[in-house]
Amino acid sequence: MEARAIQRTVRQSARKMRLVIDQIRGQPVPQAYAILRFSKKLAAKQIHKVLKSAVANAEQRALRENAALDVDHLRVKYAVVNEGPTLKRFTPAAMGRATPIKKRTSHVEIHVEGDAESRAPKAASGKAAAKAEAIARPVRAGGAKGKRPKAKKAGGKSKTKKEGR
């Protein structure tokens, strides 16, 4: 189950919001909620609203399709912040001049999806499972079983040409 939510023209720069959105990308939804809840950044409040909306959209979609959905098994699949339109304003400056002010905005987009674990097929049984396990088992660096490379002795002196002097 996949759902998305978009909030356009958030009155904060995309650069500041990306610092927060990078922390929740790929996280499970409950963990993303916790990260946003305890973040000191102002952007976390706006991103929390979008994430909450995406989860609600997933629930509504599951109801429409008559499918089972556990919100705790949702994961943030895709989360981006893009630049929105810039509001251009001017403020007075010295000697009759005007200085431009750029008020940046941004667009937040979050996609949530059900965990891959819940949809993964069952593991093969019998000979196929044993073969797959043998292939996946790591090989030891020492060669055959029981043989380990010998450790070097500590305290050995090195001989040089100028040793006798």
Coordinates of N, CA, C and O in Angstrom, one line a residue:
M1 N 0.8 -1.2 0.0 CA 0.0 0.0 0.0 C 0.9 1.2 0.0 O 1.7 1.4 0.8
E2 N 0.7 2.1 -1.0 CA 1.5 3.3 -1.1 C 0.5 4.5 -1.1 O -0.5 4.5 -1.7
A3 N 1.0 5.6 -0.4 CA 0.2 6.8 -0.4 C 1.2 8.0 -0.4 O 2.3 7.8 0.0
R4 N 0.7 9.2 -0.7 CA 1.6 10.3 -0.7 C 0.8 11.6 -0.2 O -0.4 11.6 -0.2
A5 N 1.6 12.6 0.1 CA 1.0 13.8 0.5 C 2.0 14.9 0.1 O 3.2 14.7 0.2
I6 N 1.5 16.0 -0.4 CA 2.3 17.2 -0.8 C 1.8 18.4 -0.2 O 0.6 18.7 -0.1
Q7 N 2.7 19.2 0.3 CA 2.4 20.6 0.8 C 3.2 21.6 0.0 O 4.4 21.5 0.0
R8 N 2.5 22.5 -0.6 CA 3.1 23.5 -1.5 C 3.3 24.8 -0.8 O 2.5 25.2 0.1
T9 N 4.3 25.6 -1.2 CA 4.6 26.9 -0.7 C 4.6 27.0 0.8 O 4.0 27.9 1.4
V10 N 5.4 26.2 1.4 CA 5.7 26.3 2.8 C 6.6 27.5 3.0 O 7.6 27.6 2.3
R11 N 6.4 28.4 4.0 CA 7.1 29.6 4.1 C 8.4 29.4 4.9 O 8.6 29.9 5.9
Q12 N 9.3 28.5 4.3 CA 10.6 28.3 4.8 C 11.5 27.8 3.7 O 11.0 27.2 2.8
S13 N 12.8 28.1 3.8 CA 13.7 27.8 2.7 C 13.8 26.3 2.6 O 13.9 25.6 3.6
A14 N 14.0 25.8 1.4 CA 14.2 24.4 1.1 C 15.4 23.9 1.7 O 15.5 22.7 2.2
R15 N 16.5 24.7 1.8 CA 17.7 24.3 2.3 C 17.6 23.9 3.8 O 18.2 22.9 4.3
K16 N 16.9 24.7 4.6 CA 16.7 24.4 6.0 C 15.8 23.2 6.2 O 16.0 22.5 7.2
M17 N 14.8 23.0 5.3 CA 13.9 21.9 5.5 C 14.5 20.6 5.1 O 14.2 19.5 5.7
R18 N 15.5 20.6 4.2 CA 16.2 19.4 3.8 C 17.0 18.8 4.9 O 17.2 17.6 5.0
L19 N 17.5 19.6 5.9 CA 18.2 19.1 7.0 C 17.3 18.1 7.8 O 17.8 17.1 8.4
V20 N 16.1 18.4 7.9 CA 15.1 17.6 8.7 C 14.7 16.4 7.9 O 14.6 15.3 8.4
I21 N 14.3 16.6 6.6 CA 13.7 15.6 5.8 C 14.7 14.4 5.6 O 14.4 13.3 5.4
D22 N 16.0 14.8 5.6 CA 17.1 13.8 5.4 C 17.1 12.8 6.5 O 17.5 11.6 6.4
Q23 N 16.7 13.2 7.7 CA 16.7 12.3 8.9 C 15.6 11.3 8.9 O 15.8 10.2 9.5
I24 N 14.5 11.6 8.2 CA 13.4 10.6 8.3 C 13.2 9.8 7.0 O 12.5 8.8 7.0
R25 N 14.0 10.1 6.0 CA 13.9 9.3 4.7 C 14.3 7.9 5.0 O 15.4 7.6 5.5
G26 N 13.4 6.9 4.6 CA 13.7 5.5 4.8 C 13.4 4.9 6.1 O 13.5 3.7 6.4
Q27 N 12.9 5.8 7.1 CA 12.6 5.3 8.4 C 11.2 4.8 8.5 O 10.3 5.2 7.8
P28 N 11.0 3.9 9.5 CA 9.6 3.5 9.8 C 8.8 4.7 10.3 O 9.4 5.6 10.9
V29 N 7.5 4.7 10.0 CA 6.7 5.9 10.4 C 6.7 6.2 11.9 O 6.9 7.4 12.2
P30 N 6.6 5.2 12.8 CA 6.6 5.6 14.2 C 8.0 6.2 14.6 O 8.0 7.2 15.4
Q31 N 9.1 5.8 14.0 CA 10.4 6.3 14.3 C 10.5 7.7 13.7 O 11.1 8.6 14.3
A32 N 9.9 7.9 12.5 CA 9.9 9.3 11.9 C 9.1 10.3 12.7 O 9.6 11.4 12.9
Y33 N 8.0 9.8 13.3 CA 7.2 10.7 14.2 C 8.0 11.1 15.4 O 8.0 12.3 15.8
A34 N 8.8 10.2 16.0 CA 9.6 10.5 17.1 C 10.7 11.4 16.8 O 11.0 12.4 17.6
I35 N 11.3 11.3 15.7 CA 12.4 12.2 15.2 C 11.9 13.6 15.1 O 12.5 14.6 15.5
L36 N 10.7 13.7 14.4 CA 10.1 15.0 14.2 C 9.6 15.6 15.5 O 9.7 16.9 15.6
R37 N 9.1 14.8 16.4 CA 8.5 15.3 17.6 C 9.6 16.0 18.5 O 9.4 17.0 19.1
F38 N 10.8 15.4 18.5 CA 11.9 15.9 19.4 C 12.9 16.7 18.7 O 13.9 17.1 19.3
S39 N 12.7 17.1 17.4 CA 13.6 18.0 16.7 C 13.4 19.4 17.1 O 12.2 19.8 17.3
K40 N 14.4 20.2 17.2 CA 14.3 21.6 17.6 C 14.1 22.5 16.4 O 13.8 23.7 16.5
K41 N 14.2 21.9 15.2 CA 14.0 22.7 14.0 C 12.5 23.1 13.8 O 11.6 22.3 14.0
L42 N 12.3 24.3 13.3 CA 10.9 24.7 13.0 C 10.3 23.9 11.8 O 9.1 23.7 11.7
A43 N 11.2 23.5 10.9 CA 10.8 22.7 9.7 C 10.1 21.4 10.1 O 9.3 20.9 9.4
A44 N 10.5 20.9 11.3 CA 10.0 19.6 11.7 C 8.5 19.6 11.9 O 7.8 18.6 11.6
K45 N 7.9 20.7 12.3 CA 6.5 20.9 12.5 C 5.7 20.8 11.2 O 4.7 20.1 11.1
Q46 N 6.2 21.4 10.1 CA 5.6 21.3 8.8 C 5.7 20.0 8.2 O 4.8 19.4 7.7
I47 N 6.9 19.3 8.4 CA 7.1 18.0 7.8 C 6.2 17.0 8.6 O 5.7 16.0 8.0
H48 N 6.0 17.2 9.9 CA 5.2 16.3 10.7 C 3.8 16.3 10.1 O 3.1 15.3 10.0
K49 N 3.3 17.5 9.8 CA 1.9 17.6 9.2 C 1.8 16.9 7.9 O 0.8 16.2 7.7
V50 N 2.8 17.0 7.1 CA 2.8 16.3 5.8 C 2.8 14.8 6.0 O 2.1 14.0 5.3
L51 N 3.7 14.3 6.9 CA 3.8 12.9 7.1 C 2.5 12.3 7.7 O 2.0 11.3 7.3
K52 N 1.9 13.1 8.6 CA 0.6 12.7 9.2 C -0.5 12.6 8.1 O -1.3 11.7 8.1
S53 N -0.5 13.5 7.1 CA -1.4 13.5 6.0 C -1.2 12.3 5.1 O -2.1 11.7 4.6
A54 N 0.1 11.9 4.9 CA 0.4 10.8 4.0 C -0.1 9.5 4.7 O -0.6 8.6 4.0
V55 N 0.1 9.4 6.0 CA -0.4 8.2 6.7 C -1.9 8.1 6.6 O -2.5 7.0 6.4
A56 N -2.6 9.2 6.8 CA -4.0 9.3 6.7 C -4.5 8.9 5.3 O -5.5 8.2 5.2
N57 N -3.8 9.3 4.3 CA -4.1 9.0 2.9 C -4.0 7.5 2.7 O -4.8 6.9 2.0
A58 N -2.9 6.9 3.3 CA -2.7 5.4 3.2 C -3.9 4.7 3.8 O -4.4 3.7 3.3
E59 N -4.3 5.2 5.0 CA -5.5 4.5 5.7 C -6.7 4.6 4.9 O -7.5 3.6 4.7
Q60 N -7.0 5.8 4.3 CA -8.2 5.9 3.5 C -8.2 5.1 2.2 O -9.2 4.5 1.8
R61 N -7.0 5.0 1.6 CA -6.8 4.1 0.4 C -7.1 2.7 0.8 O -7.7 1.9 0.0
A62 N -6.6 2.2 2.0 CA -6.8 0.8 2.4 C -8.3 0.6 2.7 O -8.8 -0.5 2.3
L63 N -9.0 1.6 3.2 CA -10.4 1.4 3.4 C -11.2 1.3 2.1 O -12.1 0.5 2.0
R64 N -10.8 2.1 1.1 CA -11.4 2.1 -0.2 C -11.2 0.8 -0.9 O -12.1 0.2 -1.5
E65 N -10.0 0.2 -0.8 CA -9.7 -1.0 -1.4 C -10.0 -2.2 -0.6 O -9.7 -3.4 -1.0
N66 N -10.5 -2.0 0.6 CA -10.9 -3.1 1.5 C -9.7 -4.0 1.8 O -9.8 -5.2 1.8
A67 N -8.5 -3.3 2.1 CA -7.3 -4.1 2.4 C -6.9 -3.8 3.9 O -7.2 -2.7 4.4
A68 N -6.2 -4.8 4.5 CA -5.7 -4.6 5.8 C -4.5 -3.7 5.8 O -3.6 -3.9 5.0
L69 N -4.4 -2.8 6.8 CA -3.2 -1.9 6.9 C -2.9 -1.6 8.3 O -3.8 -1.3 9.1
D70 N -1.6 -1.9 8.7 CA -1.1 -1.5 10.0 C -0.2 -0.3 9.9 O 0.8 -0.4 9.2
V71 N -0.6 0.8 10.5 CA 0.1 2.0 10.4 C 1.5 1.9 10.9 O 2.5 2.5 10.4
D72 N 1.7 1.0 11.9 CA 3.1 0.8 12.5 C 4.0 0.2 11.5 O 5.3 0.2 11.7
H73 N 3.5 -0.5 10.5 CA 4.4 -1.1 9.5 C 4.6 -0.3 8.2 O 5.2 -0.8 7.3
L74 N 4.2 0.9 8.2 CA 4.5 1.8 7.1 C 5.9 2.4 7.2 O 6.4 2.5 8.3
R75 N 6.5 2.7 6.1 CA 7.8 3.2 6.0 C 7.8 4.4 5.1 O 7.1 4.5 4.1
V76 N 8.7 5.4 5.4 CA 8.8 6.6 4.5 C 9.7 6.2 3.4 O 10.9 6.0 3.5
K77 N 9.0 6.0 2.2 CA 9.7 5.5 1.0 C 10.4 6.7 0.3 O 11.6 6.5 -0.2
Y78 N 9.8 7.8 0.2 CA 10.3 8.9 -0.6 C 10.0 10.2 0.1 O 8.8 10.4 0.5
A79 N 10.9 11.0 0.3 CA 10.7 12.3 1.0 C 11.7 13.3 0.4 O 12.9 13.2 0.5
V80 N 11.1 14.4 -0.2 CA 11.9 15.4 -0.8 C 11.3 16.8 -0.5 O 10.1 17.0 -0.2
V81 N 12.2 17.8 -0.5 CA 11.8 19.2 -0.4 C 12.4 19.9 -1.6 O 13.6 19.9 -1.8
N82 N 11.5 20.5 -2.4 CA 11.9 21.3 -3.6 C 11.7 22.7 -3.3 O 10.9 23.1 -2.5
E83 N 12.4 23.6 -4.1 CA 12.2 25.0 -4.0 C 10.8 25.4 -4.6 O 10.4 24.9 -5.6
G84 N 10.2 26.3 -3.9 CA 8.9 26.9 -4.4 C 9.2 28.3 -4.9 O 10.3 28.7 -5.1
P85 N 8.1 29.0 -5.2 CA 8.3 30.4 -5.7 C 8.9 31.3 -4.7 O 8.6 31.2 -3.5
T86 N 9.8 32.2 -5.1 CA 10.4 33.1 -4.1 C 9.6 34.4 -4.1 O 9.3 35.0 -5.2
L87 N 9.3 34.9 -2.9 CA 8.6 36.2 -2.8 C 9.7 37.3 -2.8 O 10.5 37.2 -1.9
K88 N 9.6 38.2 -3.7 CA 10.6 39.3 -3.8 C 10.1 40.6 -3.1 O 9.0 41.1 -3.5
R89 N 10.8 41.0 -2.1 CA 10.4 42.3 -1.4 C 11.6 43.2 -1.4 O 12.7 42.8 -1.6
F90 N 11.4 44.4 -1.0 CA 12.4 45.4 -0.9 C 12.3 46.2 0.4 O 11.3 46.4 1.0
T91 N 13.5 46.5 1.0 CA 13.6 47.3 2.2 C 14.5 48.5 2.0 O 15.4 48.4 1.2
P92 N 14.2 49.6 2.7 CA 15.0 50.8 2.5 C 16.4 50.6 3.0 O 16.7 49.9 3.9
A93 N 17.3 51.2 2.3 CA 18.7 51.2 2.6 C 19.3 52.6 2.7 O 18.5 53.6 2.4
A94 N 20.5 52.7 3.0 CA 21.1 54.1 3.1 C 21.2 54.8 1.8 O 21.2 54.2 0.7
M95 N 21.2 56.1 1.9 CA 21.3 57.0 0.8 C 20.2 56.8 -0.3 O 20.5 56.9 -1.5
G96 N 19.0 56.5 0.1 CA 17.9 56.5 -0.8 C 17.8 55.2 -1.6 O 17.0 55.1 -2.6
R97 N 18.6 54.2 -1.3 CA 18.5 53.0 -2.1 C 17.6 52.0 -1.5 O 17.1 52.2 -0.4
A98 N 17.3 50.9 -2.3 CA 16.5 49.8 -1.8 C 17.3 48.5 -1.9 O 18.0 48.3 -2.9
T99 N 17.2 47.7 -0.9 CA 17.9 46.4 -0.8 C 16.8 45.3 -1.0 O 15.8 45.3 -0.3
P100 N 17.1 44.3 -1.9 CA 16.1 43.3 -2.1 C 16.1 42.2 -1.0 O 17.2 42.0 -0.4
I101 N 15.0 41.7 -0.7 CA 14.8 40.6 0.3 C 14.1 39.5 -0.5 O 13.1 39.7 -1.1
K102 N 14.7 38.3 -0.4 CA 14.1 37.1 -1.0 C 13.5 36.2 0.0 O 14.2 35.7 0.9
K103 N 12.2 36.1 0.0 CA 11.5 35.2 1.0 C 11.3 33.9 0.3 O 10.4 33.8 -0.5
R104 N 12.0 32.9 0.7 CA 12.0 31.6 0.1 C 10.8 30.8 0.5 O 10.4 30.8 1.7
T105 N 10.3 30.0 -0.4 CA 9.3 29.0 -0.1 C 9.7 27.6 -0.6 O 10.7 27.5 -1.3
S106 N 9.0 26.6 -0.2 CA 9.4 25.2 -0.6 C 8.2 24.3 -0.7 O 7.1 24.6 -0.1
H107 N 8.3 23.2 -1.4 CA 7.3 22.2 -1.6 C 7.8 20.9 -0.9 O 8.9 20.5 -1.2
V108 N 7.0 20.3 0.0 CA 7.3 19.1 0.7 C 6.5 18.0 0.1 O 5.3 18.1 0.0
E109 N 7.2 16.9 -0.3 CA 6.5 15.7 -0.8 C 7.0 14.5 -0.1 O 8.2 14.2 0.0
I110 N 6.0 13.7 0.5 CA 6.4 12.5 1.2 C 5.5 11.3 0.7 O 4.3 11.5 0.6
H111 N 6.1 10.2 0.4 CA 5.4 8.9 0.0 C 5.7 7.9 1.1 O 6.8 7.7 1.6
V112 N 4.6 7.2 1.6 CA 4.8 6.2 2.5 C 4.3 4.9 1.9 O 3.5 4.9 1.0
E113 N 4.9 3.7 2.3 CA 4.5 2.5 1.8 C 4.6 1.4 2.8 O 5.4 1.5 3.8
G114 N 3.9 0.3 2.7 CA 3.9 -0.8 3.6 C 5.3 -1.5 3.6 O 6.0 -1.5 2.6
D115 N 5.7 -2.0 4.7 CA 7.0 -2.7 4.9 C 7.1 -3.8 3.9 O 6.2 -4.6 3.6
A116 N 8.3 -4.1 3.4 CA 8.6 -5.2 2.5 C 8.6 -6.5 3.2 O 8.3 -7.5 2.6
E117 N 8.8 -6.5 4.6 CA 8.8 -7.7 5.3 C 7.5 -8.4 5.3 O 7.4 -9.6 5.2
S118 N 6.4 -7.6 5.4 CA 5.1 -8.2 5.5 C 4.6 -8.8 4.1 O 3.8 -9.7 4.1
R119 N 5.2 -8.3 3.0 CA 4.8 -8.8 1.7 C 5.8 -9.9 1.2 O 5.6 -10.4 0.1
A120 N 6.9 -10.1 1.9 CA 8.0 -11.0 1.4 C 7.4 -12.5 1.3 O 6.7 -12.9 2.2
P121 N 7.8 -13.2 0.2 CA 7.3 -14.6 0.1 C 8.0 -15.5 1.2 O 9.1 -15.2 1.7
K122 N 7.4 -16.6 1.5 CA 7.9 -17.5 2.5 C 9.2 -18.1 1.9 O 9.4 -18.3 0.7
A123 N 10.1 -18.5 2.8 CA 11.4 -19.1 2.5 C 11.2 -20.5 1.9 O 10.3 -21.2 2.4
A124 N 12.1 -20.9 1.0 CA 12.0 -22.3 0.5 C 12.4 -23.3 1.5 O 13.2 -23.0 2.4
S125 N 11.8 -24.5 1.4 CA 12.1 -25.5 2.4 C 12.9 -26.7 1.8 O 13.0 -26.8 0.6
G126 N 13.5 -27.5 2.6 CA 14.1 -28.7 2.1 C 15.5 -28.5 1.6 O 16.3 -27.7 2.1
K127 N 15.9 -29.2 0.5 CA 17.2 -29.1 -0.1 C 17.5 -27.7 -0.6 O 18.7 -27.2 -0.5
A128 N 16.6 -27.0 -1.1 CA 16.8 -25.6 -1.7 C 17.2 -24.7 -0.6 O 18.1 -23.9 -0.8
A129 N 16.6 -24.8 0.6 CA 16.9 -23.9 1.7 C 18.3 -24.2 2.2 O 19.1 -23.3 2.6
A130 N 18.7 -25.5 2.3 CA 20.0 -25.9 2.8 C 21.1 -25.4 1.8 O 22.2 -25.0 2.3
K131 N 20.8 -25.5 0.5 CA 21.8 -25.1 -0.5 C 22.0 -23.6 -0.4 O 23.1 -23.1 -0.5
A132 N 20.9 -22.8 -0.2 CA 21.0 -21.4 -0.1 C 21.7 -21.0 1.1 O 22.5 -20.0 1.1
E133 N 21.6 -21.7 2.2 CA 22.3 -21.4 3.5 C 23.8 -21.6 3.3 O 24.6 -20.9 3.8
A134 N 24.1 -22.7 2.6 CA 25.5 -23.1 2.4 C 26.2 -22.0 1.6 O 27.4 -21.7 1.8
I135 N 25.5 -21.5 0.6 CA 26.1 -20.5 -0.3 C 26.3 -19.2 0.5 O 27.3 -18.5 0.3
A136 N 25.3 -18.8 1.4 CA 25.4 -17.6 2.1 C 26.4 -17.6 3.2 O 26.8 -16.5 3.7
R137 N 26.8 -18.8 3.7 CA 27.7 -18.9 4.8 C 29.1 -18.3 4.4 O 29.6 -18.7 3.4
P138 N 29.7 -17.5 5.3 CA 31.0 -16.9 4.9 C 32.1 -17.9 5.0 O 32.0 -18.8 5.8
V139 N 33.1 -17.7 4.2 CA 34.3 -18.6 4.2 C 35.4 -18.0 5.1 O 35.7 -16.8 5.0
R140 N 36.0 -18.8 6.0 CA 37.1 -18.4 6.8 C 38.3 -18.1 6.1 O 38.6 -18.7 5.1
A141 N 39.1 -17.1 6.6 CA 40.3 -16.6 5.9 C 41.4 -17.6 6.0 O 42.3 -17.6 5.2
G142 N 41.4 -18.5 7.0 CA 42.5 -19.5 7.2 C 42.5 -20.7 6.3 O 43.5 -21.5 6.4
G143 N 41.6 -20.9 5.5 CA 41.5 -22.0 4.6 C 40.6 -23.1 5.2 O 39.4 -22.8 5.4
A144 N 41.0 -24.3 5.4 CA 40.2 -25.4 5.9 C 39.8 -25.2 7.3 O 40.4 -24.4 8.0
K145 N 38.8 -26.0 7.8 CA 38.4 -25.9 9.2 C 39.5 -26.3 10.1 O 40.2 -27.2 9.9
G146 N 39.6 -25.5 11.3 CA 40.5 -25.9 12.3 C 41.9 -25.3 12.1 O 42.6 -25.2 13.1
K147 N 42.3 -25.0 10.9 CA 43.6 -24.4 10.7 C 43.5 -22.9 10.7 O 42.7 -22.3 10.0
R148 N 44.4 -22.3 11.6 CA 44.4 -20.9 11.7 C 45.8 -20.4 11.3 O 46.8 -21.2 11.6
P149 N 46.0 -19.2 10.8 CA 47.3 -18.8 10.5 C 48.1 -18.5 11.8 O 47.5 -18.2 12.8
K150 N 49.4 -18.9 11.8 CA 50.2 -18.8 13.0 C 50.5 -17.3 13.3 O 50.7 -16.5 12.5
A151 N 50.4 -17.0 14.7 CA 50.6 -15.6 15.1 C 52.1 -15.4 15.2 O 52.9 -16.3 15.6
K152 N 52.6 -14.2 14.9 CA 54.0 -13.9 15.0 C 54.4 -13.7 16.5 O 53.6 -13.1 17.3
K153 N 55.6 -14.1 16.8 CA 56.1 -14.0 18.2 C 56.5 -12.5 18.5 O 57.1 -11.9 17.6
A154 N 56.2 -12.1 19.7 CA 56.5 -10.7 20.0 C 57.9 -10.7 20.6 O 58.4 -11.7 21.2
G155 N 58.6 -9.6 20.5 CA 59.9 -9.4 21.2 C 61.1 -9.9 20.3 O 62.2 -9.9 20.8
G156 N 60.9 -10.2 19.1 CA 62.0 -10.7 18.3 C 62.9 -9.5 17.8 O 62.4 -8.4 17.6
K157 N 64.2 -9.7 17.8 CA 65.1 -8.6 17.4 C 65.4 -8.7 15.9 O 65.5 -9.8 15.4
S158 N 65.5 -7.5 15.3 CA 65.8 -7.5 13.9 C 67.3 -7.2 13.8 O 67.9 -6.4 14.6
K159 N 68.0 -7.9 12.9 CA 69.4 -7.7 12.7 C 69.7 -6.7 11.6 O 69.2 -6.8 10.5
T160 N 70.6 -5.8 11.9 CA 71.0 -4.8 10.9 C 72.5 -4.9 10.7 O 73.3 -5.5 11.5
K161 N 73.0 -4.2 9.7 CA 74.4 -4.2 9.4 C 75.3 -3.5 10.5 O 76.4 -3.9 10.8
K162 N 74.7 -2.4 11.1 CA 75.4 -1.6 12.1 C 75.2 -2.1 13.5 O 75.4 -1.4 14.5
E163 N 74.8 -3.3 13.7 CA 74.5 -3.8 15.1 C 75.7 -3.9 15.9 O 75.7 -3.7 17.2
G164 N 76.9 -4.3 15.4 CA 78.1 -4.5 16.2 C 78.7 -3.2 16.7 O 79.6 -3.2 17.5
R165 N 78.4 -2.1 16.2 CA 79.1 -0.8 16.6 C 78.6 -0.2 17.8 O 77.7 -0.1 18.3

